């Protein structure tokens, strides 16, 4: 059976990096709502303009906007055989909307993977992060240094520090995570599909743990 899963965890837990590897291995699309919003912002669409101020402050984009985005994305051809959601849902109303949507098309979620990383490590990870605006790959100035020319090793685009990776915004994002997203743990634990995974260690080690959790 194809993967129909959610990867959740605090900002900086490594969701993007891990989702990319897992989705590729399982041959399903990685659906990263943060990437969708950043693309819309770069393209200057009305969605991008609406999302920008929330993103810059480290706040959540309103649920109705996000649910609309995910409904449209899950309706696309490549998502029919499975998907890995990265960064969605982030609130209980989003999770409820997702359940309704998936029930309508008869494709309930198989697993929700929770990447756990202590708060001190998160702040260190996010403040050293450099991101490729083109392909989404991320680096870390100490743990996974980017090429010396400051360009992405995968696609050659110039790397940037995300505007929401500034220290004051990081704190706001962590607070939003605690308040709005953490309640999802209880929501999915109750459904019996939550699998917590230690997010510390090398990328490959964490990937192996996530794969093992998916097989359980
Ligand atoms: P991310 O790349 O997943 O860290 O997302 C970056 C930003 O996009 C977040 O801080 C939010 O402002 C916004 N965002 C992404 N996904 C969601 C979501 N599911 N609900 C609300 N806002 C979101």
Tab-separated table of C-alpha atoms and ligand atoms in Angstrom:
chain	number	residue	atom	x	y	z
A	1	UNK	CA	0.000	0.000	0.000
A	2	UNK	CA	1.285	3.464	-0.887
A	3	UNK	CA	2.272	5.913	1.835
A	4	UNK	CA	-0.394	8.308	3.113
A	5	UNK	CA	1.355	10.020	5.956
A	6	UNK	CA	1.993	13.257	7.828
A	7	UNK	CA	5.388	14.334	9.099
A	8	UNK	CA	5.014	16.741	12.011
A	9	UNK	CA	7.314	18.323	14.568
A	10	UNK	CA	8.554	21.714	15.725
A	11	UNK	CA	10.169	24.117	13.269
A	12	UNK	CA	13.763	23.031	12.693
A	13	UNK	CA	13.137	19.377	13.579
A	14	UNK	CA	14.266	18.350	10.090
A	15	UNK	CA	10.848	17.785	8.523
A	16	UNK	CA	11.783	19.158	5.106
A	17	UNK	CA	15.022	17.194	4.829
A	18	UNK	CA	13.457	13.950	5.981
A	19	UNK	CA	10.237	14.354	4.001
A	20	UNK	CA	12.218	14.787	0.801
A	21	UNK	CA	14.106	11.503	1.330
A	22	UNK	CA	11.099	9.505	2.532
A	23	UNK	CA	8.798	10.715	-0.244
A	24	UNK	CA	11.370	9.969	-2.923
A	25	UNK	CA	11.935	6.470	-1.547
A	26	UNK	CA	8.208	5.764	-1.399
A	27	UNK	CA	7.576	7.373	-4.813
A	28	UNK	CA	4.898	9.703	-3.517
A	29	UNK	CA	4.839	13.511	-3.686
A	30	UNK	CA	6.160	15.512	-0.718
A	31	UNK	CA	3.534	18.154	-0.074
A	32	UNK	CA	5.167	20.955	1.917
A	33	UNK	CA	2.753	23.789	2.623
A	34	UNK	CA	5.609	26.148	3.613
A	35	UNK	CA	7.215	25.588	0.185
A	36	UNK	CA	3.879	26.167	-1.572
A	37	UNK	CA	3.448	29.471	0.297
A	38	UNK	CA	7.034	30.620	-0.339
A	39	UNK	CA	6.622	29.909	-4.055
A	40	UNK	CA	3.370	31.876	-4.130
A	41	UNK	CA	5.125	34.744	-2.355
A	42	UNK	CA	7.968	34.783	-4.876
A	43	UNK	CA	5.519	34.683	-7.765
A	44	UNK	CA	3.592	37.568	-6.198
A	45	UNK	CA	0.191	35.828	-6.433
A	46	UNK	CA	-2.706	37.015	-4.276
A	47	UNK	CA	-2.188	33.964	-2.036
A	48	UNK	CA	1.485	34.881	-1.679
A	49	UNK	CA	0.662	38.473	-0.758
A	50	UNK	CA	-1.911	37.345	1.778
A	51	UNK	CA	0.448	34.814	3.372
A	52	UNK	CA	3.521	37.046	3.532
A	53	UNK	CA	2.756	39.074	6.650
A	54	UNK	CA	1.824	35.964	8.666
A	55	UNK	CA	4.967	34.146	7.571
A	56	UNK	CA	7.276	37.078	8.294
A	57	UNK	CA	5.912	37.291	11.838
A	58	UNK	CA	6.228	33.534	12.348
A	59	UNK	CA	2.456	33.216	12.698
A	60	UNK	CA	0.165	30.699	11.072
A	61	UNK	CA	-1.634	31.490	7.848
A	62	UNK	CA	-5.416	31.222	8.535
A	63	UNK	CA	-6.929	27.740	8.485
A	64	UNK	CA	-9.408	28.420	5.655
A	65	UNK	CA	-6.574	29.472	3.336
A	66	UNK	CA	-4.468	26.433	4.227
A	67	UNK	CA	-7.355	23.975	3.926
A	68	UNK	CA	-8.147	25.375	0.462
A	69	UNK	CA	-4.528	24.888	-0.601
A	70	UNK	CA	-4.367	21.310	0.630
A	71	UNK	CA	-7.727	20.394	-0.884
A	72	UNK	CA	-6.537	21.569	-4.274
A	73	UNK	CA	-3.142	19.889	-3.966
A	74	UNK	CA	-4.534	16.515	-2.841
A	75	UNK	CA	-6.922	16.598	-5.790
A	76	UNK	CA	-4.047	16.602	-8.267
A	77	UNK	CA	-3.207	13.485	-10.237
A	78	UNK	CA	0.153	12.686	-8.607
A	79	UNK	CA	-1.347	12.582	-5.110
A	80	UNK	CA	-3.895	9.890	-5.917
A	81	UNK	CA	-1.489	7.035	-5.177
A	82	UNK	CA	-0.302	8.453	-1.853
A	83	UNK	CA	1.490	11.460	-0.366
A	84	UNK	CA	3.656	12.693	2.459
A	85	UNK	CA	2.430	15.904	4.071
A	86	UNK	CA	5.130	18.154	5.508
A	87	UNK	CA	3.981	21.140	7.587
A	88	UNK	CA	0.271	20.375	7.341
A	89	UNK	CA	-1.833	20.054	9.451
A	90	UNK	CA	-0.625	22.560	12.056
A	91	UNK	CA	-3.886	23.063	13.978
A	92	UNK	CA	-6.720	20.812	15.137
A	93	UNK	CA	-9.234	22.414	12.692
A	94	UNK	CA	-6.768	21.680	9.851
A	95	UNK	CA	-6.490	18.041	11.015
A	96	UNK	CA	-10.267	17.712	11.186
A	97	UNK	CA	-10.635	19.177	7.695
A	98	UNK	CA	-7.977	16.778	6.394
A	99	UNK	CA	-9.789	13.795	7.931
A	100	UNK	CA	-13.041	14.882	6.279
A	101	UNK	CA	-11.333	15.370	2.933
A	102	UNK	CA	-9.616	11.990	3.027
A	103	UNK	CA	-12.772	10.220	4.202
A	104	UNK	CA	-14.615	11.637	1.169
A	105	UNK	CA	-12.107	10.079	-1.198
A	106	UNK	CA	-11.734	6.888	0.850
A	107	UNK	CA	-8.021	7.394	1.608
A	108	UNK	CA	-7.549	7.719	5.391
A	109	UNK	CA	-4.144	8.564	6.832
A	110	UNK	CA	-1.910	5.587	7.568
A	111	UNK	CA	0.546	7.244	9.935
A	112	UNK	CA	1.541	10.506	11.590
A	113	UNK	CA	5.261	10.690	12.290
A	114	UNK	CA	6.312	13.095	15.031
A	115	UNK	CA	9.929	14.254	14.900
A	116	UNK	CA	11.058	15.178	18.410
A	117	UNK	CA	13.932	17.626	18.994
A	118	UNK	CA	14.660	19.554	22.228
A	119	UNK	CA	14.104	23.317	22.095
A	120	UNK	CA	17.784	24.343	22.534
A	121	UNK	CA	18.767	22.289	19.512
A	122	UNK	CA	15.949	23.814	17.482
A	123	UNK	CA	17.146	27.373	18.040
A	124	UNK	CA	20.711	26.389	17.113
A	125	UNK	CA	19.553	24.558	14.005
A	126	UNK	CA	17.290	27.312	12.703
A	127	UNK	CA	19.694	30.184	13.263
A	128	UNK	CA	22.408	28.349	11.291
A	129	UNK	CA	20.120	27.224	8.492
A	130	UNK	CA	20.711	28.294	4.891
A	131	UNK	CA	17.994	27.424	2.416
A	132	UNK	CA	17.801	27.054	-1.341
A	133	UNK	CA	14.851	29.146	-2.556
A	134	UNK	CA	14.733	27.139	-5.769
A	135	UNK	CA	14.759	23.428	-4.800
A	136	UNK	CA	14.097	23.703	-1.064
A	137	UNK	CA	17.292	21.935	0.045
A	138	UNK	CA	18.701	23.182	3.334
A	139	UNK	CA	22.179	23.369	4.826
A	140	UNK	CA	23.591	24.235	8.223
A	141	UNK	CA	26.622	26.480	8.657
A	142	UNK	CA	28.222	24.019	11.120
A	143	UNK	CA	26.663	20.572	10.650
A	144	UNK	CA	26.109	20.499	6.907
A	145	UNK	CA	28.006	23.479	5.464
A	146	UNK	CA	26.893	24.869	2.109
A	147	UNK	CA	29.343	25.098	-0.821
A	148	UNK	CA	31.914	27.914	-0.434
A	149	UNK	CA	30.398	29.952	-3.285
A	150	UNK	CA	27.106	30.223	-1.368
A	151	UNK	CA	25.175	28.358	-4.073
A	152	UNK	CA	23.046	25.226	-3.749
A	153	UNK	CA	25.000	22.016	-4.393
A	154	UNK	CA	21.902	20.443	-5.997
A	155	UNK	CA	20.634	23.153	-8.323
A	156	UNK	CA	23.081	26.086	-8.248
A	157	UNK	CA	20.663	28.752	-6.965
A	158	UNK	CA	21.960	31.317	-4.480
A	159	UNK	CA	21.287	30.220	-0.875
A	160	UNK	CA	19.387	32.481	1.521
A	161	UNK	CA	18.587	32.755	5.228
A	162	UNK	CA	14.818	32.485	5.467
A	163	UNK	CA	13.335	35.716	6.782
A	164	UNK	CA	11.519	33.690	9.461
A	165	UNK	CA	14.780	32.132	10.707
A	166	UNK	CA	15.719	35.319	12.608
A	167	UNK	CA	16.058	34.810	16.397
A	168	UNK	CA	12.968	36.818	17.387
A	169	UNK	CA	10.832	35.074	14.754
A	170	UNK	CA	12.158	31.660	15.795
A	171	UNK	CA	10.840	32.298	19.309
A	172	UNK	CA	7.448	33.295	17.946
A	173	UNK	CA	7.289	30.156	15.786
A	174	UNK	CA	8.123	27.915	18.746
A	175	UNK	CA	5.393	29.545	20.789
A	176	UNK	CA	2.909	29.033	17.938
A	177	UNK	CA	3.987	25.390	17.717
A	178	UNK	CA	3.392	24.827	21.432
A	179	UNK	CA	0.049	26.550	21.413
A	180	UNK	CA	-1.510	25.478	18.118
A	181	UNK	CA	0.285	22.413	16.785
A	182	UNK	CA	1.180	20.368	19.867
A	183	UNK	CA	-2.498	19.554	20.564
A	184	UNK	CA	-2.348	17.454	17.388
A	185	UNK	CA	-0.317	14.881	19.284
A	186	UNK	CA	-3.313	13.994	21.424
A	187	UNK	CA	-5.605	14.165	18.388
A	188	UNK	CA	-3.599	11.578	16.436
A	189	UNK	CA	-2.635	9.502	19.480
A	190	UNK	CA	-6.349	9.001	20.044
A	191	UNK	CA	-6.677	7.714	16.478
A	192	UNK	CA	-3.813	5.288	17.211
A	193	UNK	CA	-1.661	6.483	14.286
A	194	UNK	CA	0.902	8.732	16.051
A	195	UNK	CA	4.517	7.486	15.997
A	196	UNK	CA	7.107	9.587	17.835
A	197	UNK	CA	10.665	9.442	16.532
A	198	UNK	CA	13.883	10.894	18.014
A	199	UNK	CA	15.006	13.628	15.591
A	200	UNK	CA	18.552	13.986	16.964
A	201	UNK	CA	21.545	12.523	15.170
A	202	UNK	CA	22.739	12.200	11.597
A	203	UNK	CA	20.231	12.657	8.780
A	204	UNK	CA	20.570	8.985	7.743
A	205	UNK	CA	20.063	7.756	11.296
A	206	UNK	CA	16.860	9.740	11.650
A	207	UNK	CA	15.665	8.512	8.237
A	208	UNK	CA	16.224	4.907	9.345
A	209	UNK	CA	14.201	5.517	12.524
A	210	UNK	CA	11.353	7.077	10.537
A	211	UNK	CA	11.300	4.170	8.081
A	212	UNK	CA	11.208	1.710	10.971
A	213	UNK	CA	8.316	3.646	12.539
A	214	UNK	CA	6.419	3.495	9.242
A	215	UNK	CA	6.807	-0.285	9.121
A	216	UNK	CA	5.514	-0.794	12.702
B	1	LIG	P1	7.495	25.880	7.134
B	1	LIG	O1	8.321	25.984	5.897
B	1	LIG	O2	6.726	24.580	7.194
B	1	LIG	O3	8.283	26.150	8.391
B	1	LIG	O4	6.380	27.043	7.037
B	1	LIG	C1	6.750	28.405	6.988
B	1	LIG	C2	5.564	29.281	7.370
B	1	LIG	O5	4.497	29.078	6.448
B	1	LIG	C3	4.971	29.023	8.732
B	1	LIG	O6	5.672	29.671	9.778
B	1	LIG	C4	3.565	29.586	8.547
B	1	LIG	O7	3.562	31.007	8.571
B	1	LIG	C5	3.250	29.149	7.114
B	1	LIG	N1	2.598	27.802	7.074
B	1	LIG	C6	3.093	26.674	6.491
B	1	LIG	N2	2.261	25.636	6.642
B	1	LIG	C7	1.201	26.109	7.359
B	1	LIG	C8	-0.001	25.535	7.862
B	1	LIG	N3	-0.299	24.231	7.688
B	1	LIG	N4	-0.850	26.352	8.555
B	1	LIG	C9	-0.589	27.649	8.739
B	1	LIG	N5	0.527	28.251	8.304
B	1	LIG	C10	1.420	27.503	7.612
